[in-house]
Amino acid sequence: MIDRFGRPSRPSTFAIIAITASIVANMAAAPMVFAVPTTNTVSSELPARSSLTLAQRDEIEEVLTGIAQDIVSNQERMDGQGIISSPVVRFSEDGKSLIVDLGKGYVPKINGGELEDRLREIETPLTFHMEKIFPVYRVDFLFDGKDIYHYFPGDGRPSPPPSGS
């Protein structure tokens, strides 16, 4: 969105609610279409949720970015954080998870519990908002396109749970 001075601006809470209501209403009114794929290839441009158009996906990402921006703007700064750019929220390739890029300035001096708490403050409203549309199975945080272990290589990346659990 652009304000009257030509600067980028965030949508208001009312605009976010209106966009969300519009998306949900359009999805409810849309006829259900069942398609049988004729090939094994799936376009990476389409979300896993076939009921969403690319325009709806973009709208949802914009709304989620606004929610994340509001949260980040109201958080107290942690020791070592630099200039924090606007977060960007997008769907993963498969459409089942969200990717939140907070920028390099969000990285604090210490990778610890305080950072985890701040990330949960962002994650919880995003997943809650998505429950109204469809479930999101994961939220991944990036910092200028890199995961946190790029900035804290000594912390050791947690190993994934064993399969079958």
PDB file of C-alpha atoms in Angstrom:
ATOM      1  CA  MET A   1       0.000   0.000   0.000  1.00  0.00           C
ATOM      2  CA  ILE A   2       1.185   3.540  -0.746  1.00  0.00           C
ATOM      3  CA  ASP A   3       0.229   6.523   1.399  1.00  0.00           C
ATOM      4  CA  ARG A   4      -0.718   9.917  -0.006  1.00  0.00           C
ATOM      5  CA  PHE A   5       2.940  11.015   0.007  1.00  0.00           C
ATOM      6  CA  GLY A   6       4.038   8.075  -2.166  1.00  0.00           C
ATOM      7  CA  ARG A   7       5.684   6.201   0.713  1.00  0.00           C
ATOM      8  CA  PRO A   8       5.057   2.525   1.474  1.00  0.00           C
ATOM      9  CA  SER A   9       2.681   2.067   4.392  1.00  0.00           C
ATOM     10  CA  ARG A  10       1.180  -0.795   6.353  1.00  0.00           C
ATOM     11  CA  PRO A  11      -2.493  -1.629   6.090  1.00  0.00           C
ATOM     12  CA  SER A  12      -4.623  -0.628   9.076  1.00  0.00           C
ATOM     13  CA  THR A  13      -6.177  -3.211  11.364  1.00  0.00           C
ATOM     14  CA  PHE A  14      -9.509  -2.524   9.690  1.00  0.00           C
ATOM     15  CA  ALA A  15      -7.970  -3.168   6.257  1.00  0.00           C
ATOM     16  CA  ILE A  16      -6.417  -6.430   7.476  1.00  0.00           C
ATOM     17  CA  ILE A  17      -9.781  -7.605   8.846  1.00  0.00           C
ATOM     18  CA  ALA A  18     -11.573  -6.573   5.639  1.00  0.00           C
ATOM     19  CA  ILE A  19      -9.047  -8.373   3.411  1.00  0.00           C
ATOM     20  CA  THR A  20      -9.243 -11.513   5.548  1.00  0.00           C
ATOM     21  CA  ALA A  21     -13.057 -11.466   5.511  1.00  0.00           C
ATOM     22  CA  SER A  22     -13.008 -11.003   1.739  1.00  0.00           C
ATOM     23  CA  ILE A  23     -10.648 -13.938   1.223  1.00  0.00           C
ATOM     24  CA  VAL A  24     -12.639 -16.229   3.508  1.00  0.00           C
ATOM     25  CA  ALA A  25     -15.950 -15.199   1.855  1.00  0.00           C
ATOM     26  CA  ASN A  26     -14.534 -15.753  -1.634  1.00  0.00           C
ATOM     27  CA  MET A  27     -13.164 -19.152  -0.656  1.00  0.00           C
ATOM     28  CA  ALA A  28     -16.527 -20.166   0.838  1.00  0.00           C
ATOM     29  CA  ALA A  29     -18.435 -19.004  -2.256  1.00  0.00           C
ATOM     30  CA  ALA A  30     -16.050 -20.633  -4.734  1.00  0.00           C
ATOM     31  CA  PRO A  31     -17.190 -23.957  -6.138  1.00  0.00           C
ATOM     32  CA  MET A  32     -15.198 -26.969  -5.043  1.00  0.00           C
ATOM     33  CA  VAL A  33     -13.235 -28.381  -7.945  1.00  0.00           C
ATOM     34  CA  PHE A  34     -11.679 -31.800  -7.886  1.00  0.00           C
ATOM     35  CA  ALA A  35      -8.914 -32.343 -10.388  1.00  0.00           C
ATOM     36  CA  VAL A  36      -7.010 -35.452 -11.232  1.00  0.00           C
ATOM     37  CA  PRO A  37      -3.447 -34.628 -12.250  1.00  0.00           C
ATOM     38  CA  THR A  38      -2.420 -35.945 -15.629  1.00  0.00           C
ATOM     39  CA  THR A  39       1.302 -35.699 -14.905  1.00  0.00           C
ATOM     40  CA  ASN A  40       3.500 -36.003 -11.848  1.00  0.00           C
ATOM     41  CA  THR A  41       4.828 -32.456 -12.128  1.00  0.00           C
ATOM     42  CA  VAL A  42       3.275 -29.653 -10.105  1.00  0.00           C
ATOM     43  CA  SER A  43       3.949 -26.009 -10.841  1.00  0.00           C
ATOM     44  CA  SER A  44       5.979 -24.406  -8.039  1.00  0.00           C
ATOM     45  CA  GLU A  45       3.969 -21.197  -8.560  1.00  0.00           C
ATOM     46  CA  LEU A  46       0.826 -22.776  -7.122  1.00  0.00           C
ATOM     47  CA  PRO A  47       0.357 -23.263  -3.382  1.00  0.00           C
ATOM     48  CA  ALA A  48      -0.410 -26.719  -2.031  1.00  0.00           C
ATOM     49  CA  ARG A  49      -3.861 -25.433  -1.179  1.00  0.00           C
ATOM     50  CA  SER A  50      -5.366 -25.625  -4.669  1.00  0.00           C
ATOM     51  CA  SER A  51      -8.346 -23.516  -3.594  1.00  0.00           C
ATOM     52  CA  LEU A  52      -6.133 -20.402  -3.354  1.00  0.00           C
ATOM     53  CA  THR A  53      -5.376 -18.312  -6.388  1.00  0.00           C
ATOM     54  CA  LEU A  54      -2.023 -16.583  -6.650  1.00  0.00           C
ATOM     55  CA  ALA A  55      -3.768 -13.264  -5.967  1.00  0.00           C
ATOM     56  CA  GLN A  56      -5.313 -14.667  -2.773  1.00  0.00           C
ATOM     57  CA  ARG A  57      -1.944 -16.073  -1.752  1.00  0.00           C
ATOM     58  CA  ASP A  58      -0.349 -12.653  -2.265  1.00  0.00           C
ATOM     59  CA  GLU A  59      -3.123 -10.988  -0.248  1.00  0.00           C
ATOM     60  CA  ILE A  60      -2.685 -13.419   2.633  1.00  0.00           C
ATOM     61  CA  GLU A  61       1.086 -12.905   2.604  1.00  0.00           C
ATOM     62  CA  GLU A  62       0.550  -9.124   2.715  1.00  0.00           C
ATOM     63  CA  VAL A  63      -1.827  -9.424   5.670  1.00  0.00           C
ATOM     64  CA  LEU A  64       0.561 -11.747   7.525  1.00  0.00           C
ATOM     65  CA  THR A  65       3.470  -9.389   6.813  1.00  0.00           C
ATOM     66  CA  GLY A  66       1.431  -6.546   8.343  1.00  0.00           C
ATOM     67  CA  ILE A  67       0.725  -8.616  11.446  1.00  0.00           C
ATOM     68  CA  ALA A  68       4.426  -9.498  11.804  1.00  0.00           C
ATOM     69  CA  GLN A  69       5.421  -5.841  11.283  1.00  0.00           C
ATOM     70  CA  ASP A  70       3.054  -4.676  14.032  1.00  0.00           C
ATOM     71  CA  ILE A  71       4.503  -7.217  16.462  1.00  0.00           C
ATOM     72  CA  VAL A  72       8.144  -6.437  15.609  1.00  0.00           C
ATOM     73  CA  SER A  73       7.492  -2.685  15.908  1.00  0.00           C
ATOM     74  CA  ASN A  74       6.131  -3.141  19.431  1.00  0.00           C
ATOM     75  CA  GLN A  75       8.860  -5.474  20.697  1.00  0.00           C
ATOM     76  CA  GLU A  76      11.622  -4.110  22.894  1.00  0.00           C
ATOM     77  CA  ARG A  77      15.035  -4.330  21.273  1.00  0.00           C
ATOM     78  CA  MET A  78      17.439  -7.012  22.455  1.00  0.00           C
ATOM     79  CA  ASP A  79      21.124  -6.407  23.084  1.00  0.00           C
ATOM     80  CA  GLY A  80      23.073  -6.471  19.832  1.00  0.00           C
ATOM     81  CA  GLN A  81      20.172  -5.920  17.456  1.00  0.00           C
ATOM     82  CA  GLY A  82      20.792  -3.439  14.678  1.00  0.00           C
ATOM     83  CA  ILE A  83      18.413  -1.572  12.446  1.00  0.00           C
ATOM     84  CA  ILE A  84      15.431  -3.844  12.011  1.00  0.00           C
ATOM     85  CA  SER A  85      13.943  -3.862   8.545  1.00  0.00           C
ATOM     86  CA  SER A  86      10.349  -4.718   7.783  1.00  0.00           C
ATOM     87  CA  PRO A  87       9.712  -8.455   8.050  1.00  0.00           C
ATOM     88  CA  VAL A  88       8.526 -10.370   5.005  1.00  0.00           C
ATOM     89  CA  VAL A  89       6.141 -13.317   5.362  1.00  0.00           C
ATOM     90  CA  ARG A  90       5.641 -15.771   2.508  1.00  0.00           C
ATOM     91  CA  PHE A  91       4.453 -19.308   1.974  1.00  0.00           C
ATOM     92  CA  SER A  92       6.946 -22.111   1.474  1.00  0.00           C
ATOM     93  CA  GLU A  93       7.130 -23.800  -1.935  1.00  0.00           C
ATOM     94  CA  ASP A  94       4.707 -26.527  -0.838  1.00  0.00           C
ATOM     95  CA  GLY A  95       2.322 -24.034   0.805  1.00  0.00           C
ATOM     96  CA  LYS A  96       2.244 -25.956   4.087  1.00  0.00           C
ATOM     97  CA  SER A  97       4.461 -23.626   6.100  1.00  0.00           C
ATOM     98  CA  LEU A  98       5.323 -19.950   6.436  1.00  0.00           C
ATOM     99  CA  ILE A  99       8.724 -18.339   6.075  1.00  0.00           C
ATOM    100  CA  VAL A 100       9.292 -15.135   8.030  1.00  0.00           C
ATOM    101  CA  ASP A 101      12.413 -13.177   7.076  1.00  0.00           C
ATOM    102  CA  LEU A 102      13.214 -10.661   9.799  1.00  0.00           C
ATOM    103  CA  GLY A 103      16.432  -9.308   8.290  1.00  0.00           C
ATOM    104  CA  LYS A 104      19.980  -9.322   9.637  1.00  0.00           C
ATOM    105  CA  GLY A 105      19.277  -6.427  12.024  1.00  0.00           C
ATOM    106  CA  TYR A 106      16.949  -8.619  14.085  1.00  0.00           C
ATOM    107  CA  VAL A 107      19.815 -10.944  15.091  1.00  0.00           C
ATOM    108  CA  PRO A 108      20.708 -10.268  18.757  1.00  0.00           C
ATOM    109  CA  LYS A 109      24.049 -10.644  20.486  1.00  0.00           C
ATOM    110  CA  ILE A 110      23.034 -13.976  22.061  1.00  0.00           C
ATOM    111  CA  ASN A 111      21.022 -16.835  20.578  1.00  0.00           C
ATOM    112  CA  GLY A 112      19.007 -17.861  23.600  1.00  0.00           C
ATOM    113  CA  GLY A 113      15.664 -18.045  25.309  1.00  0.00           C
ATOM    114  CA  GLU A 114      14.865 -14.355  24.880  1.00  0.00           C
ATOM    115  CA  LEU A 115      15.164 -14.663  21.095  1.00  0.00           C
ATOM    116  CA  GLU A 116      13.005 -17.795  21.133  1.00  0.00           C
ATOM    117  CA  ASP A 117      10.357 -15.942  23.150  1.00  0.00           C
ATOM    118  CA  ARG A 118      10.353 -13.055  20.674  1.00  0.00           C
ATOM    119  CA  LEU A 119      10.012 -15.427  17.726  1.00  0.00           C
ATOM    120  CA  ARG A 120       7.062 -17.162  19.434  1.00  0.00           C
ATOM    121  CA  GLU A 121       5.442 -13.721  19.870  1.00  0.00           C
ATOM    122  CA  ILE A 122       5.510 -13.467  16.072  1.00  0.00           C
ATOM    123  CA  GLU A 123       4.672 -17.104  15.280  1.00  0.00           C
ATOM    124  CA  THR A 124       1.578 -17.471  17.475  1.00  0.00           C
ATOM    125  CA  PRO A 125      -0.591 -14.725  15.893  1.00  0.00           C
ATOM    126  CA  LEU A 126       0.441 -15.803  12.387  1.00  0.00           C
ATOM    127  CA  THR A 127      -0.595 -19.422  12.932  1.00  0.00           C
ATOM    128  CA  PHE A 128      -3.754 -18.323  14.758  1.00  0.00           C
ATOM    129  CA  HIS A 129      -4.682 -16.096  11.817  1.00  0.00           C
ATOM    130  CA  MET A 130      -4.033 -18.908   9.335  1.00  0.00           C
ATOM    131  CA  GLU A 131      -6.303 -21.334  11.241  1.00  0.00           C
ATOM    132  CA  LYS A 132      -9.239 -19.346   9.834  1.00  0.00           C
ATOM    133  CA  ILE A 133      -8.106 -20.157   6.284  1.00  0.00           C
ATOM    134  CA  PHE A 134      -6.183 -23.462   6.480  1.00  0.00           C
ATOM    135  CA  PRO A 135      -3.640 -24.942   8.884  1.00  0.00           C
ATOM    136  CA  VAL A 136       0.032 -24.067   8.690  1.00  0.00           C
ATOM    137  CA  TYR A 137       2.297 -26.853   9.857  1.00  0.00           C
ATOM    138  CA  ARG A 138       5.461 -24.802  10.479  1.00  0.00           C
ATOM    139  CA  VAL A 139       6.855 -21.314  10.714  1.00  0.00           C
ATOM    140  CA  ASP A 140      10.512 -20.924   9.753  1.00  0.00           C
ATOM    141  CA  PHE A 141      12.427 -17.784  10.644  1.00  0.00           C
ATOM    142  CA  LEU A 142      15.196 -16.414   8.447  1.00  0.00           C
ATOM    143  CA  PHE A 143      17.483 -13.491   9.007  1.00  0.00           C
ATOM    144  CA  ASP A 144      18.450 -11.893   5.697  1.00  0.00           C
ATOM    145  CA  GLY A 145      17.721 -15.200   3.977  1.00  0.00           C
ATOM    146  CA  LYS A 146      19.809 -17.296   6.393  1.00  0.00           C
ATOM    147  CA  ASP A 147      18.811 -19.358   9.409  1.00  0.00           C
ATOM    148  CA  ILE A 148      19.969 -18.356  12.900  1.00  0.00           C
ATOM    149  CA  TYR A 149      22.756 -20.966  12.912  1.00  0.00           C
ATOM    150  CA  HIS A 150      24.522 -19.042  10.152  1.00  0.00           C
ATOM    151  CA  TYR A 151      25.090 -16.263  12.709  1.00  0.00           C
ATOM    152  CA  PHE A 152      25.746 -18.634  15.636  1.00  0.00           C
ATOM    153  CA  PRO A 153      27.610 -21.615  14.100  1.00  0.00           C
ATOM    154  CA  GLY A 154      28.908 -22.757  17.485  1.00  0.00           C
ATOM    155  CA  ASP A 155      25.428 -23.311  18.858  1.00  0.00           C
ATOM    156  CA  GLY A 156      24.940 -26.532  16.927  1.00  0.00           C
ATOM    157  CA  ARG A 157      21.893 -27.137  14.828  1.00  0.00           C
ATOM    158  CA  PRO A 158      19.307 -29.360  16.561  1.00  0.00           C
ATOM    159  CA  SER A 159      18.951 -32.750  14.949  1.00  0.00           C
ATOM    160  CA  PRO A 160      15.587 -33.648  13.470  1.00  0.00           C
ATOM    161  CA  PRO A 161      13.441 -36.131  15.383  1.00  0.00           C
ATOM    162  CA  PRO A 162      13.829 -39.756  14.282  1.00  0.00           C
ATOM    163  CA  SER A 163      11.342 -40.866  11.670  1.00  0.00           C
ATOM    164  CA  GLY A 164       8.287 -42.631  12.987  1.00  0.00           C
ATOM    165  CA  SER A 165       7.923 -40.439  16.088  1.00  0.00           C
TER     166      SER A 165
END
